[in-house]
């Protein structure tokens, strides 16, 4: 009897291991953040500004929640969206913004315009 339970457990472990997500095909594009499902969005989220990029480039936060960006680069960056702007954010400095309405918010750095990010508010 014990052997059967062990076998069942083993089968479960093997099945569970088989379910780990494979690498996203096609370069891991996230369909513009539109299909992020109903996962519970956190009320607080953070983005690192590092290596002239926003990490992660797309982040989810609950309606009324805040996102905090921290600049880890040795040069200033800005966090600039349609209705929010950090101004020049020096190394080590943080900027937070509260998102009161659901939607997808694109933002960028005005100094380095190739730096772009997205906040998805649920
Ligand atoms: Cu920048």
PDB file of C-alpha atoms and ligand atoms in Angstrom:
ATOM      1  CA  UNK A   1       0.000   0.000   0.000  1.00  0.00           C
ATOM      2  CA  UNK A   2       2.733   2.431   0.911  1.00  0.00           C
ATOM      3  CA  UNK A   3       4.399   1.668  -2.374  1.00  0.00           C
ATOM      4  CA  UNK A   4       1.334   2.762  -4.308  1.00  0.00           C
ATOM      5  CA  UNK A   5       1.167   6.064  -2.484  1.00  0.00           C
ATOM      6  CA  UNK A   6       4.807   6.633  -3.214  1.00  0.00           C
ATOM      7  CA  UNK A   7       4.265   5.830  -6.877  1.00  0.00           C
ATOM      8  CA  UNK A   8       1.338   8.240  -7.016  1.00  0.00           C
ATOM      9  CA  UNK A   9       3.425  10.969  -5.417  1.00  0.00           C
ATOM     10  CA  UNK A  10       6.236  10.330  -7.835  1.00  0.00           C
ATOM     11  CA  UNK A  11       3.843  10.531 -10.772  1.00  0.00           C
ATOM     12  CA  UNK A  12       2.525  13.836  -9.451  1.00  0.00           C
ATOM     13  CA  UNK A  13       6.005  15.284  -9.102  1.00  0.00           C
ATOM     14  CA  UNK A  14       6.898  14.212 -12.620  1.00  0.00           C
ATOM     15  CA  UNK A  15       3.673  15.699 -13.987  1.00  0.00           C
ATOM     16  CA  UNK A  16       4.187  18.946 -12.116  1.00  0.00           C
ATOM     17  CA  UNK A  17       7.742  19.211 -13.400  1.00  0.00           C
ATOM     18  CA  UNK A  18       6.447  18.633 -16.915  1.00  0.00           C
ATOM     19  CA  UNK A  19       4.162  21.634 -16.537  1.00  0.00           C
ATOM     20  CA  UNK A  20       6.878  24.231 -16.094  1.00  0.00           C
ATOM     21  CA  UNK A  21       6.461  26.885 -18.739  1.00  0.00           C
ATOM     22  CA  UNK A  22       8.644  26.573 -21.786  1.00  0.00           C
ATOM     23  CA  UNK A  23      10.431  29.659 -23.034  1.00  0.00           C
ATOM     24  CA  UNK A  24       8.031  31.978 -24.815  1.00  0.00           C
ATOM     25  CA  UNK A  25       8.248  31.464 -28.553  1.00  0.00           C
ATOM     26  CA  UNK A  26       8.971  34.296 -30.926  1.00  0.00           C
ATOM     27  CA  UNK A  27      11.165  36.368 -28.643  1.00  0.00           C
ATOM     28  CA  UNK A  28       8.773  36.575 -25.707  1.00  0.00           C
ATOM     29  CA  UNK A  29       6.624  39.443 -26.963  1.00  0.00           C
ATOM     30  CA  UNK A  30       3.758  39.988 -24.556  1.00  0.00           C
ATOM     31  CA  UNK A  31       1.062  41.042 -27.030  1.00  0.00           C
ATOM     32  CA  UNK A  32       1.269  44.642 -25.775  1.00  0.00           C
ATOM     33  CA  UNK A  33       0.190  43.713 -22.278  1.00  0.00           C
ATOM     34  CA  UNK A  34      -3.417  43.227 -23.328  1.00  0.00           C
ATOM     35  CA  UNK A  35      -3.712  39.582 -22.340  1.00  0.00           C
ATOM     36  CA  UNK A  36      -2.385  39.640 -18.821  1.00  0.00           C
ATOM     37  CA  UNK A  37      -5.426  37.650 -17.629  1.00  0.00           C
ATOM     38  CA  UNK A  38      -7.064  38.101 -14.271  1.00  0.00           C
ATOM     39  CA  UNK A  39      -4.015  37.591 -12.123  1.00  0.00           C
ATOM     40  CA  UNK A  40      -4.330  39.696  -9.004  1.00  0.00           C
ATOM     41  CA  UNK A  41      -2.419  42.886  -9.577  1.00  0.00           C
ATOM     42  CA  UNK A  42      -0.326  44.146  -6.657  1.00  0.00           C
ATOM     43  CA  UNK A  43      -1.089  47.496  -5.032  1.00  0.00           C
ATOM     44  CA  UNK A  44       2.591  48.393  -4.996  1.00  0.00           C
ATOM     45  CA  UNK A  45       5.016  47.715  -7.812  1.00  0.00           C
ATOM     46  CA  UNK A  46       8.587  48.735  -8.509  1.00  0.00           C
ATOM     47  CA  UNK A  47      10.565  49.289 -11.660  1.00  0.00           C
ATOM     48  CA  UNK A  48      14.341  49.510 -11.802  1.00  0.00           C
ATOM     49  CA  UNK A  49      15.835  51.963 -14.245  1.00  0.00           C
ATOM     50  CA  UNK A  50      19.052  50.279 -15.185  1.00  0.00           C
ATOM     51  CA  UNK A  51      21.251  49.881 -18.246  1.00  0.00           C
ATOM     52  CA  UNK A  52      19.203  52.536 -20.062  1.00  0.00           C
ATOM     53  CA  UNK A  53      16.051  50.478 -19.775  1.00  0.00           C
ATOM     54  CA  UNK A  54      13.034  49.983 -17.533  1.00  0.00           C
ATOM     55  CA  UNK A  55      13.004  46.619 -15.780  1.00  0.00           C
ATOM     56  CA  UNK A  56      10.501  45.127 -16.149  1.00  0.00           C
ATOM     57  CA  UNK A  57       9.421  46.981 -19.266  1.00  0.00           C
ATOM     58  CA  UNK A  58       5.784  46.167 -18.573  1.00  0.00           C
ATOM     59  CA  UNK A  59       4.381  46.091 -15.071  1.00  0.00           C
ATOM     60  CA  UNK A  60       0.935  45.494 -13.629  1.00  0.00           C
ATOM     61  CA  UNK A  61      -0.604  47.304 -10.688  1.00  0.00           C
ATOM     62  CA  UNK A  62      -4.071  47.400  -9.148  1.00  0.00           C
ATOM     63  CA  UNK A  63      -6.277  50.456  -9.604  1.00  0.00           C
ATOM     64  CA  UNK A  64      -5.321  52.967  -6.907  1.00  0.00           C
ATOM     65  CA  UNK A  65      -1.920  51.333  -6.526  1.00  0.00           C
ATOM     66  CA  UNK A  66       1.439  52.967  -6.967  1.00  0.00           C
ATOM     67  CA  UNK A  67       4.498  52.279  -9.032  1.00  0.00           C
ATOM     68  CA  UNK A  68       7.925  53.357  -7.832  1.00  0.00           C
ATOM     69  CA  UNK A  69      10.836  53.768 -10.221  1.00  0.00           C
ATOM     70  CA  UNK A  70      14.407  53.812  -8.941  1.00  0.00           C
ATOM     71  CA  UNK A  71      17.252  55.016 -11.108  1.00  0.00           C
ATOM     72  CA  UNK A  72      20.296  52.782 -10.794  1.00  0.00           C
ATOM     73  CA  UNK A  73      22.162  54.280 -13.724  1.00  0.00           C
ATOM     74  CA  UNK A  74      24.973  56.830 -13.286  1.00  0.00           C
ATOM     75  CA  UNK A  75      23.074  59.296 -15.467  1.00  0.00           C
ATOM     76  CA  UNK A  76      19.687  60.972 -14.941  1.00  0.00           C
ATOM     77  CA  UNK A  77      16.544  59.616 -16.573  1.00  0.00           C
ATOM     78  CA  UNK A  78      12.925  60.733 -16.592  1.00  0.00           C
ATOM     79  CA  UNK A  79       9.724  58.765 -16.142  1.00  0.00           C
ATOM     80  CA  UNK A  80       7.349  60.585 -18.421  1.00  0.00           C
ATOM     81  CA  UNK A  81       3.809  59.575 -19.313  1.00  0.00           C
ATOM     82  CA  UNK A  82       0.803  61.433 -20.645  1.00  0.00           C
ATOM     83  CA  UNK A  83      -0.157  62.723 -17.186  1.00  0.00           C
ATOM     84  CA  UNK A  84       2.865  62.121 -15.013  1.00  0.00           C
ATOM     85  CA  UNK A  85       6.496  63.212 -15.130  1.00  0.00           C
ATOM     86  CA  UNK A  86       9.308  62.579 -12.691  1.00  0.00           C
ATOM     87  CA  UNK A  87      11.545  65.310 -14.045  1.00  0.00           C
ATOM     88  CA  UNK A  88      15.251  64.470 -14.014  1.00  0.00           C
ATOM     89  CA  UNK A  89      15.770  61.515 -11.727  1.00  0.00           C
ATOM     90  CA  UNK A  90      19.374  61.259 -10.600  1.00  0.00           C
ATOM     91  CA  UNK A  91      21.168  58.052  -9.682  1.00  0.00           C
ATOM     92  CA  UNK A  92      19.754  56.421  -6.579  1.00  0.00           C
ATOM     93  CA  UNK A  93      16.629  58.569  -6.586  1.00  0.00           C
ATOM     94  CA  UNK A  94      13.082  57.217  -6.712  1.00  0.00           C
ATOM     95  CA  UNK A  95       9.829  58.505  -8.119  1.00  0.00           C
ATOM     96  CA  UNK A  96       6.342  57.176  -7.389  1.00  0.00           C
ATOM     97  CA  UNK A  97       3.043  57.659  -9.126  1.00  0.00           C
ATOM     98  CA  UNK A  98      -0.429  56.512  -8.069  1.00  0.00           C
ATOM     99  CA  UNK A  99      -2.644  55.159 -10.845  1.00  0.00           C
ATOM    100  CA  UNK A 100      -6.314  55.837 -10.076  1.00  0.00           C
ATOM    101  CA  UNK A 101      -7.837  54.604 -13.305  1.00  0.00           C
ATOM    102  CA  UNK A 102      -7.613  51.263 -15.036  1.00  0.00           C
ATOM    103  CA  UNK A 103      -5.887  51.283 -18.375  1.00  0.00           C
ATOM    104  CA  UNK A 104      -2.583  50.904 -20.140  1.00  0.00           C
ATOM    105  CA  UNK A 105      -0.115  53.731 -19.617  1.00  0.00           C
ATOM    106  CA  UNK A 106       2.876  54.119 -21.882  1.00  0.00           C
ATOM    107  CA  UNK A 107       5.813  56.130 -20.633  1.00  0.00           C
ATOM    108  CA  UNK A 108       9.336  56.949 -21.731  1.00  0.00           C
ATOM    109  CA  UNK A 109      12.493  58.825 -20.811  1.00  0.00           C
ATOM    110  CA  UNK A 110      12.621  62.281 -22.390  1.00  0.00           C
ATOM    111  CA  UNK A 111      16.434  62.247 -22.370  1.00  0.00           C
ATOM    112  CA  UNK A 112      16.775  58.851 -24.037  1.00  0.00           C
ATOM    113  CA  UNK A 113      13.656  58.492 -26.157  1.00  0.00           C
ATOM    114  CA  UNK A 114      14.318  54.842 -26.963  1.00  0.00           C
ATOM    115  CA  UNK A 115      13.653  54.012 -23.313  1.00  0.00           C
ATOM    116  CA  UNK A 116      10.011  53.010 -23.101  1.00  0.00           C
ATOM    117  CA  UNK A 117       7.839  51.199 -20.609  1.00  0.00           C
ATOM    118  CA  UNK A 118       4.240  50.317 -19.901  1.00  0.00           C
ATOM    119  CA  UNK A 119       2.115  50.256 -16.769  1.00  0.00           C
ATOM    120  CA  UNK A 120      -1.022  48.134 -16.914  1.00  0.00           C
ATOM    121  CA  UNK A 121      -3.544  49.242 -14.283  1.00  0.00           C
ATOM    122  CA  UNK A 122      -6.293  46.743 -13.474  1.00  0.00           C
TER     123      UNK A 122
HETATM  124 CU1  LIG B   1      17.010  58.146 -19.796  1.00  0.00          CU
END
